[in-house]
Each structure stands twice: as C-alpha cells, then as structure tokens.
Tab-separated table of C-alpha atoms in Angstrom:
chain	number	residue	atom	x	y	z
A	8	UNK	CA	6.816	-56.363	39.743
A	9	UNK	CA	6.154	-59.394	37.644
A	10	UNK	CA	2.195	-59.862	36.868
A	11	UNK	CA	2.305	-63.462	38.393
A	12	UNK	CA	3.740	-61.743	41.494
A	13	UNK	CA	1.172	-59.390	41.591
A	14	UNK	CA	-1.574	-61.973	41.383
A	15	UNK	CA	-0.009	-64.029	44.033
A	16	UNK	CA	0.278	-61.005	46.261
A	17	UNK	CA	-3.451	-60.185	45.516
A	18	UNK	CA	-4.187	-63.641	47.113
A	19	UNK	CA	-2.057	-63.678	50.297
A	20	UNK	CA	0.156	-61.037	51.696
A	21	UNK	CA	3.747	-61.134	50.904
A	22	UNK	CA	4.870	-62.742	54.258
A	23	UNK	CA	2.530	-65.613	53.672
A	24	UNK	CA	4.483	-66.339	50.454
A	25	UNK	CA	7.634	-65.763	52.335
A	26	UNK	CA	6.963	-68.575	54.757
A	27	UNK	CA	5.826	-70.825	52.021
A	28	UNK	CA	9.167	-70.316	50.295
A	29	UNK	CA	11.029	-71.047	53.204
A	30	UNK	CA	8.976	-74.255	53.713
A	31	UNK	CA	9.556	-75.365	50.308
A	32	UNK	CA	13.247	-74.957	50.830
A	33	UNK	CA	13.269	-77.146	53.826
A	34	UNK	CA	10.934	-79.753	52.069
A	35	UNK	CA	13.577	-79.978	49.290
A	36	UNK	CA	16.368	-80.207	51.998
A	37	UNK	CA	14.494	-83.022	53.541
A	38	UNK	CA	14.199	-84.929	50.333
A	39	UNK	CA	17.724	-84.513	49.280
A	40	UNK	CA	19.094	-85.392	52.726
A	41	UNK	CA	16.887	-88.656	52.698
A	42	UNK	CA	18.315	-89.493	49.160
A	43	UNK	CA	21.955	-88.741	50.385
A	44	UNK	CA	21.678	-90.521	53.918
A	45	UNK	CA	19.364	-93.117	52.718
A	46	UNK	CA	18.965	-94.556	56.118
A	47	UNK	CA	22.696	-94.435	56.980
A	48	UNK	CA	23.790	-93.299	60.462
A	49	UNK	CA	26.822	-91.597	60.805
A	50	UNK	CA	29.333	-94.060	62.327
A	51	UNK	CA	31.758	-93.372	65.118
A	52	UNK	CA	31.656	-91.250	68.292
A	53	UNK	CA	33.214	-88.185	69.807
A	54	UNK	CA	31.343	-85.925	67.350
A	55	UNK	CA	31.382	-82.180	67.768
A	56	UNK	CA	28.073	-80.770	66.024
A	57	UNK	CA	27.673	-77.014	65.209
A	58	UNK	CA	24.014	-76.744	64.632
A	59	UNK	CA	22.442	-73.978	62.347
A	60	UNK	CA	26.249	-72.847	61.210
A	61	UNK	CA	24.952	-70.684	58.379
A	62	UNK	CA	28.102	-69.464	56.603
A	63	UNK	CA	30.435	-69.772	59.773
A	64	UNK	CA	31.632	-73.436	58.976
A	65	UNK	CA	34.134	-74.262	61.899
A	66	UNK	CA	37.139	-76.519	60.909
A	67	UNK	CA	37.164	-79.490	63.122
A	68	UNK	CA	33.149	-79.353	63.881
A	69	UNK	CA	30.660	-81.149	61.947
A	70	UNK	CA	28.737	-78.102	60.416
A	71	UNK	CA	24.974	-78.811	59.870
A	72	UNK	CA	22.354	-76.009	58.426
A	73	UNK	CA	19.235	-76.332	56.645
A	74	UNK	CA	20.383	-73.891	53.921
A	75	UNK	CA	23.349	-74.785	51.394
A	76	UNK	CA	26.465	-73.479	52.478
A	77	UNK	CA	30.129	-73.851	51.152
A	78	UNK	CA	32.068	-76.516	52.860
A	79	UNK	CA	29.013	-77.695	55.057
A	80	UNK	CA	29.098	-81.124	56.191
A	81	UNK	CA	25.382	-81.824	56.222
A	82	UNK	CA	22.475	-80.007	55.022
A	83	UNK	CA	19.568	-80.833	57.069
A	84	UNK	CA	16.151	-79.830	58.431
A	85	UNK	CA	16.990	-79.539	62.176
A	86	UNK	CA	13.250	-80.070	62.944
A	87	UNK	CA	13.878	-83.701	62.219
A	88	UNK	CA	15.843	-86.439	63.790
A	89	UNK	CA	19.561	-86.320	62.907
A	90	UNK	CA	21.267	-89.240	61.362
A	91	UNK	CA	23.740	-90.008	64.497
A	92	UNK	CA	23.519	-92.736	66.849
A	93	UNK	CA	22.595	-92.208	70.461
A	94	UNK	CA	25.610	-90.916	72.578
A	95	UNK	CA	27.778	-90.477	69.534
A	96	UNK	CA	28.629	-86.714	70.197
A	97	UNK	CA	30.739	-85.066	72.743
A	98	UNK	CA	30.012	-81.457	72.207
A	99	UNK	CA	27.151	-79.393	70.468
A	100	UNK	CA	27.059	-75.661	69.865
A	101	UNK	CA	24.464	-73.599	68.306
A	102	UNK	CA	24.275	-69.870	67.985
A	103	UNK	CA	21.060	-67.889	66.825
A	104	UNK	CA	19.169	-70.991	65.799
A	105	UNK	CA	16.631	-71.529	68.379
A	106	UNK	CA	14.775	-68.287	67.855
A	107	UNK	CA	14.043	-69.369	64.288
A	108	UNK	CA	12.120	-72.249	65.543
A	109	UNK	CA	8.599	-72.543	66.781
A	110	UNK	CA	9.092	-73.283	70.670
A	111	UNK	CA	7.790	-76.785	70.237
A	112	UNK	CA	10.545	-77.512	67.466
A	113	UNK	CA	13.036	-75.973	69.663
A	114	UNK	CA	12.071	-78.251	72.607
A	115	UNK	CA	12.307	-81.285	70.411
A	116	UNK	CA	15.537	-80.195	69.066
A	117	UNK	CA	16.906	-80.049	72.729
A	118	UNK	CA	15.671	-83.558	73.306
A	119	UNK	CA	17.459	-84.542	70.178
A	120	UNK	CA	20.613	-82.937	71.358
A	121	UNK	CA	20.177	-85.007	74.756
A	122	UNK	CA	19.977	-88.136	72.933
A	123	UNK	CA	23.027	-87.327	70.622
A	124	UNK	CA	25.347	-86.546	73.406
A	125	UNK	CA	27.526	-88.943	75.485
A	126	UNK	CA	27.239	-88.777	79.248
A	127	UNK	CA	29.042	-86.016	80.459
A	128	UNK	CA	28.813	-84.168	77.033
A	129	UNK	CA	28.142	-80.454	76.878
A	130	UNK	CA	26.045	-78.182	74.966
A	131	UNK	CA	26.306	-74.476	74.344
A	132	UNK	CA	23.408	-72.217	73.229
A	133	UNK	CA	23.165	-68.650	72.021
A	134	UNK	CA	20.072	-66.828	71.570
A	135	UNK	CA	18.972	-63.057	71.362
A	136	UNK	CA	18.379	-62.116	75.011
A	137	UNK	CA	14.760	-60.892	75.084
A	138	UNK	CA	15.082	-59.629	78.717
A	139	UNK	CA	18.023	-57.555	77.486
A	140	UNK	CA	15.746	-55.734	75.121
A	141	UNK	CA	12.714	-55.537	77.564
A	142	UNK	CA	14.911	-54.253	80.317
A	143	UNK	CA	16.367	-51.390	78.088
A	144	UNK	CA	12.960	-50.552	77.083
A	145	UNK	CA	11.625	-50.396	80.658
A	146	UNK	CA	14.665	-48.321	81.690
A	147	UNK	CA	14.271	-46.121	78.718
A	148	UNK	CA	17.972	-46.798	77.591
A	149	UNK	CA	18.015	-44.572	74.505
A	150	UNK	CA	21.754	-45.191	74.368
A	151	UNK	CA	21.180	-48.833	73.769
A	152	UNK	CA	18.574	-48.227	70.918
A	153	UNK	CA	20.051	-45.552	69.028
A	154	UNK	CA	22.698	-48.135	67.751
A	155	UNK	CA	19.981	-50.472	66.674
A	156	UNK	CA	18.238	-48.411	64.138
A	157	UNK	CA	19.083	-50.933	61.186
A	158	UNK	CA	19.044	-54.038	63.313
A	159	UNK	CA	18.502	-56.991	61.216
A	160	UNK	CA	19.508	-54.948	58.039
A	161	UNK	CA	16.400	-52.745	58.321
A	162	UNK	CA	16.543	-50.751	55.398
A	163	UNK	CA	13.986	-47.917	56.828
A	164	UNK	CA	15.425	-46.854	60.221
A	165	UNK	CA	13.736	-48.187	63.331
A	166	UNK	CA	12.611	-44.902	64.892
A	167	UNK	CA	11.513	-45.994	68.420
A	168	UNK	CA	12.555	-48.451	71.057
A	169	UNK	CA	9.442	-50.628	70.274
A	170	UNK	CA	10.334	-50.580	66.755
A	171	UNK	CA	13.557	-52.124	67.578
A	172	UNK	CA	11.918	-54.876	69.940
A	173	UNK	CA	9.620	-55.791	67.315
A	174	UNK	CA	12.336	-56.215	64.667
A	175	UNK	CA	14.304	-58.338	67.232
A	176	UNK	CA	11.229	-60.673	68.125
A	177	UNK	CA	10.049	-60.820	64.654
A	178	UNK	CA	12.976	-60.281	62.033
A	179	UNK	CA	10.591	-60.049	59.109
A	180	UNK	CA	8.979	-63.392	60.201
A	181	UNK	CA	12.256	-65.276	60.474
A	182	UNK	CA	12.196	-65.026	64.422
A	183	UNK	CA	9.337	-67.405	65.818
A	184	UNK	CA	10.193	-67.413	69.507
A	185	UNK	CA	11.848	-65.014	72.011
A	186	UNK	CA	13.943	-66.447	74.803
A	187	UNK	CA	15.295	-65.538	78.145
A	188	UNK	CA	17.349	-67.239	80.733
A	189	UNK	CA	14.517	-68.590	82.779
A	190	UNK	CA	12.895	-70.071	79.697
A	191	UNK	CA	15.887	-71.643	78.134
A	192	UNK	CA	16.830	-72.956	81.567
A	193	UNK	CA	13.547	-74.696	81.904
A	194	UNK	CA	13.630	-75.993	78.510
A	195	UNK	CA	17.057	-77.465	78.995
A	196	UNK	CA	15.953	-79.011	82.437
A	197	UNK	CA	12.972	-80.621	80.842
A	198	UNK	CA	15.199	-82.170	78.011
A	199	UNK	CA	17.325	-83.854	80.628
A	200	UNK	CA	20.154	-81.568	81.056
A	201	UNK	CA	21.723	-80.533	84.378
A	202	UNK	CA	24.653	-77.911	85.298
A	203	UNK	CA	22.909	-75.040	83.569
A	204	UNK	CA	25.059	-72.035	83.536
A	205	UNK	CA	24.915	-68.658	81.772
A	206	UNK	CA	28.197	-67.331	80.222
A	207	UNK	CA	29.263	-63.975	78.927
A	208	UNK	CA	30.046	-63.651	75.216
A	209	UNK	CA	33.699	-65.102	74.646
A	210	UNK	CA	33.712	-67.075	77.747
A	211	UNK	CA	32.972	-70.711	78.275
A	212	UNK	CA	33.610	-73.809	80.034
A	213	UNK	CA	36.410	-74.742	77.638
A	214	UNK	CA	37.916	-72.843	74.754
A	215	UNK	CA	36.895	-75.700	72.527
A	216	UNK	CA	33.271	-74.905	73.003
A	217	UNK	CA	33.538	-71.101	72.485
A	218	UNK	CA	32.640	-70.567	68.915
A	219	UNK	CA	30.772	-67.316	69.784
A	220	UNK	CA	30.388	-64.820	66.955
A	221	UNK	CA	31.668	-61.335	67.985
A	222	UNK	CA	29.180	-59.583	65.864
A	223	UNK	CA	26.221	-61.048	68.178
A	224	UNK	CA	27.974	-60.257	71.399
A	225	UNK	CA	26.128	-57.123	72.535
A	226	UNK	CA	22.718	-59.158	72.421
A	227	UNK	CA	23.288	-62.778	73.046
A	228	UNK	CA	22.464	-65.075	75.940
A	229	UNK	CA	25.016	-67.636	76.296
A	230	UNK	CA	23.888	-71.012	78.173
A	231	UNK	CA	25.821	-74.247	78.590
A	232	UNK	CA	24.475	-77.426	80.070
A	233	UNK	CA	25.566	-80.972	80.647
A	234	UNK	CA	24.166	-84.365	79.802
A	235	UNK	CA	24.189	-86.219	83.327
A	236	UNK	CA	26.092	-89.409	83.869
A	237	UNK	CA	29.664	-90.893	84.109
C-alpha cells in the first residue's frame, strides 16, 4: 500500500474515501456535461430513455449513465435535471438504479421522469426487492441464501443470511436505499403517476418496454406506471 494511501486511511476510513472518489467522479461528470450541452435542450419528441444503463447500452434507446460507457448517448449525473424538454419522452426504463440513490434523490428523479414523459407515457423500474430478502430470512429459507454467498462479487463468502441481507442493502456503500413494492408505489403516486402495476421479470405491458436483465431476475421487483392524460 502506498504511503499516501496509508496516510489517507489514517485520517478517514476507506469507505469515506470511496464515497469521496465517487462524488468527485460525478462532479467531473457534471462539469463535462455542462460544457458539452451548454444549455442545449435535446430537440424532438418520442424519446425512449434508458436511465442508469451501465454497459447495457440498448439500440434504439437514449442510454444515459453517470459513468463513462462505450456507445453511451449521454453521460449525466441523474441527480440533476436532464436536458430534455417537458413531455418529450414516450418511454422511460431504469433497472438497478434507484437503490444507488438516497431516497430524496430517487424521489426527485421520479418527479423528473414525470416531467419528461408525454401524457400516456410509461415508465418501468426495476430494483432489488427488499421484501423478498426479508421474507426469505423470516421463513429461514436456507436454499435462497445458499446461492448468494458471493452476492455482489463478495470475495469472502457471506456465511449467514443476515450477511447476505447486509450485502444487498449496502453493497459496500453503493446501495443507499432499499425498496419494496409498497414504498415504490407510494413514491410513484407522489410523483404523479397512475396505473401502477407489478410485473414478473421478462413480462411487461409491451415488449418494447421489457429490457430486463436476466442476471437480476431472481431478486428484482419490476414496476410500471403511466403518466395520466390523453
């Protein structure tokens, strides 16, 4: 370990520096995005936004993420307003993004999604299902936890069910809020959405809106909602 790293860790724990590094990355992302966009609002309508795409860049969608990715359409800090006009989007998809935001930032993003969607437009969200994990814990489902000893790339095997739950809830500091259906439903209602429906992985109101990652199928809560209006 470098002497500068040892000195840094003597001042603050490693997780503090990890958080600072991530915030610095997002700060650079905001500065670069401002220079690139420079007040420009993407023209047009009928956009299909893929928020928090990560490396899963989907053709035909406008793929947006806070980290640089190959073939990404826009690198953007999703805690800030997006450079699209009101009612300019037809569909919005996001999978395994909201849990990486503090609840207040997630609620603000849902409000932003409502602003962006045209009346009758749909949003589909996927998040790790906290209820699934907690129910498995209460029911002492060892079969469920046995297969999750290396959840999230854990190097040291997670030896007990509560180890697995802590990993899911925290993910080394990357996860900031745990969601269940009741909580995400309330958040969508408060953001102005209606027709809120829970869906199994791989099933959606339309094939176009089903971008679900099979690797997350076992744990993901998928919810769709509609912006009201004609």
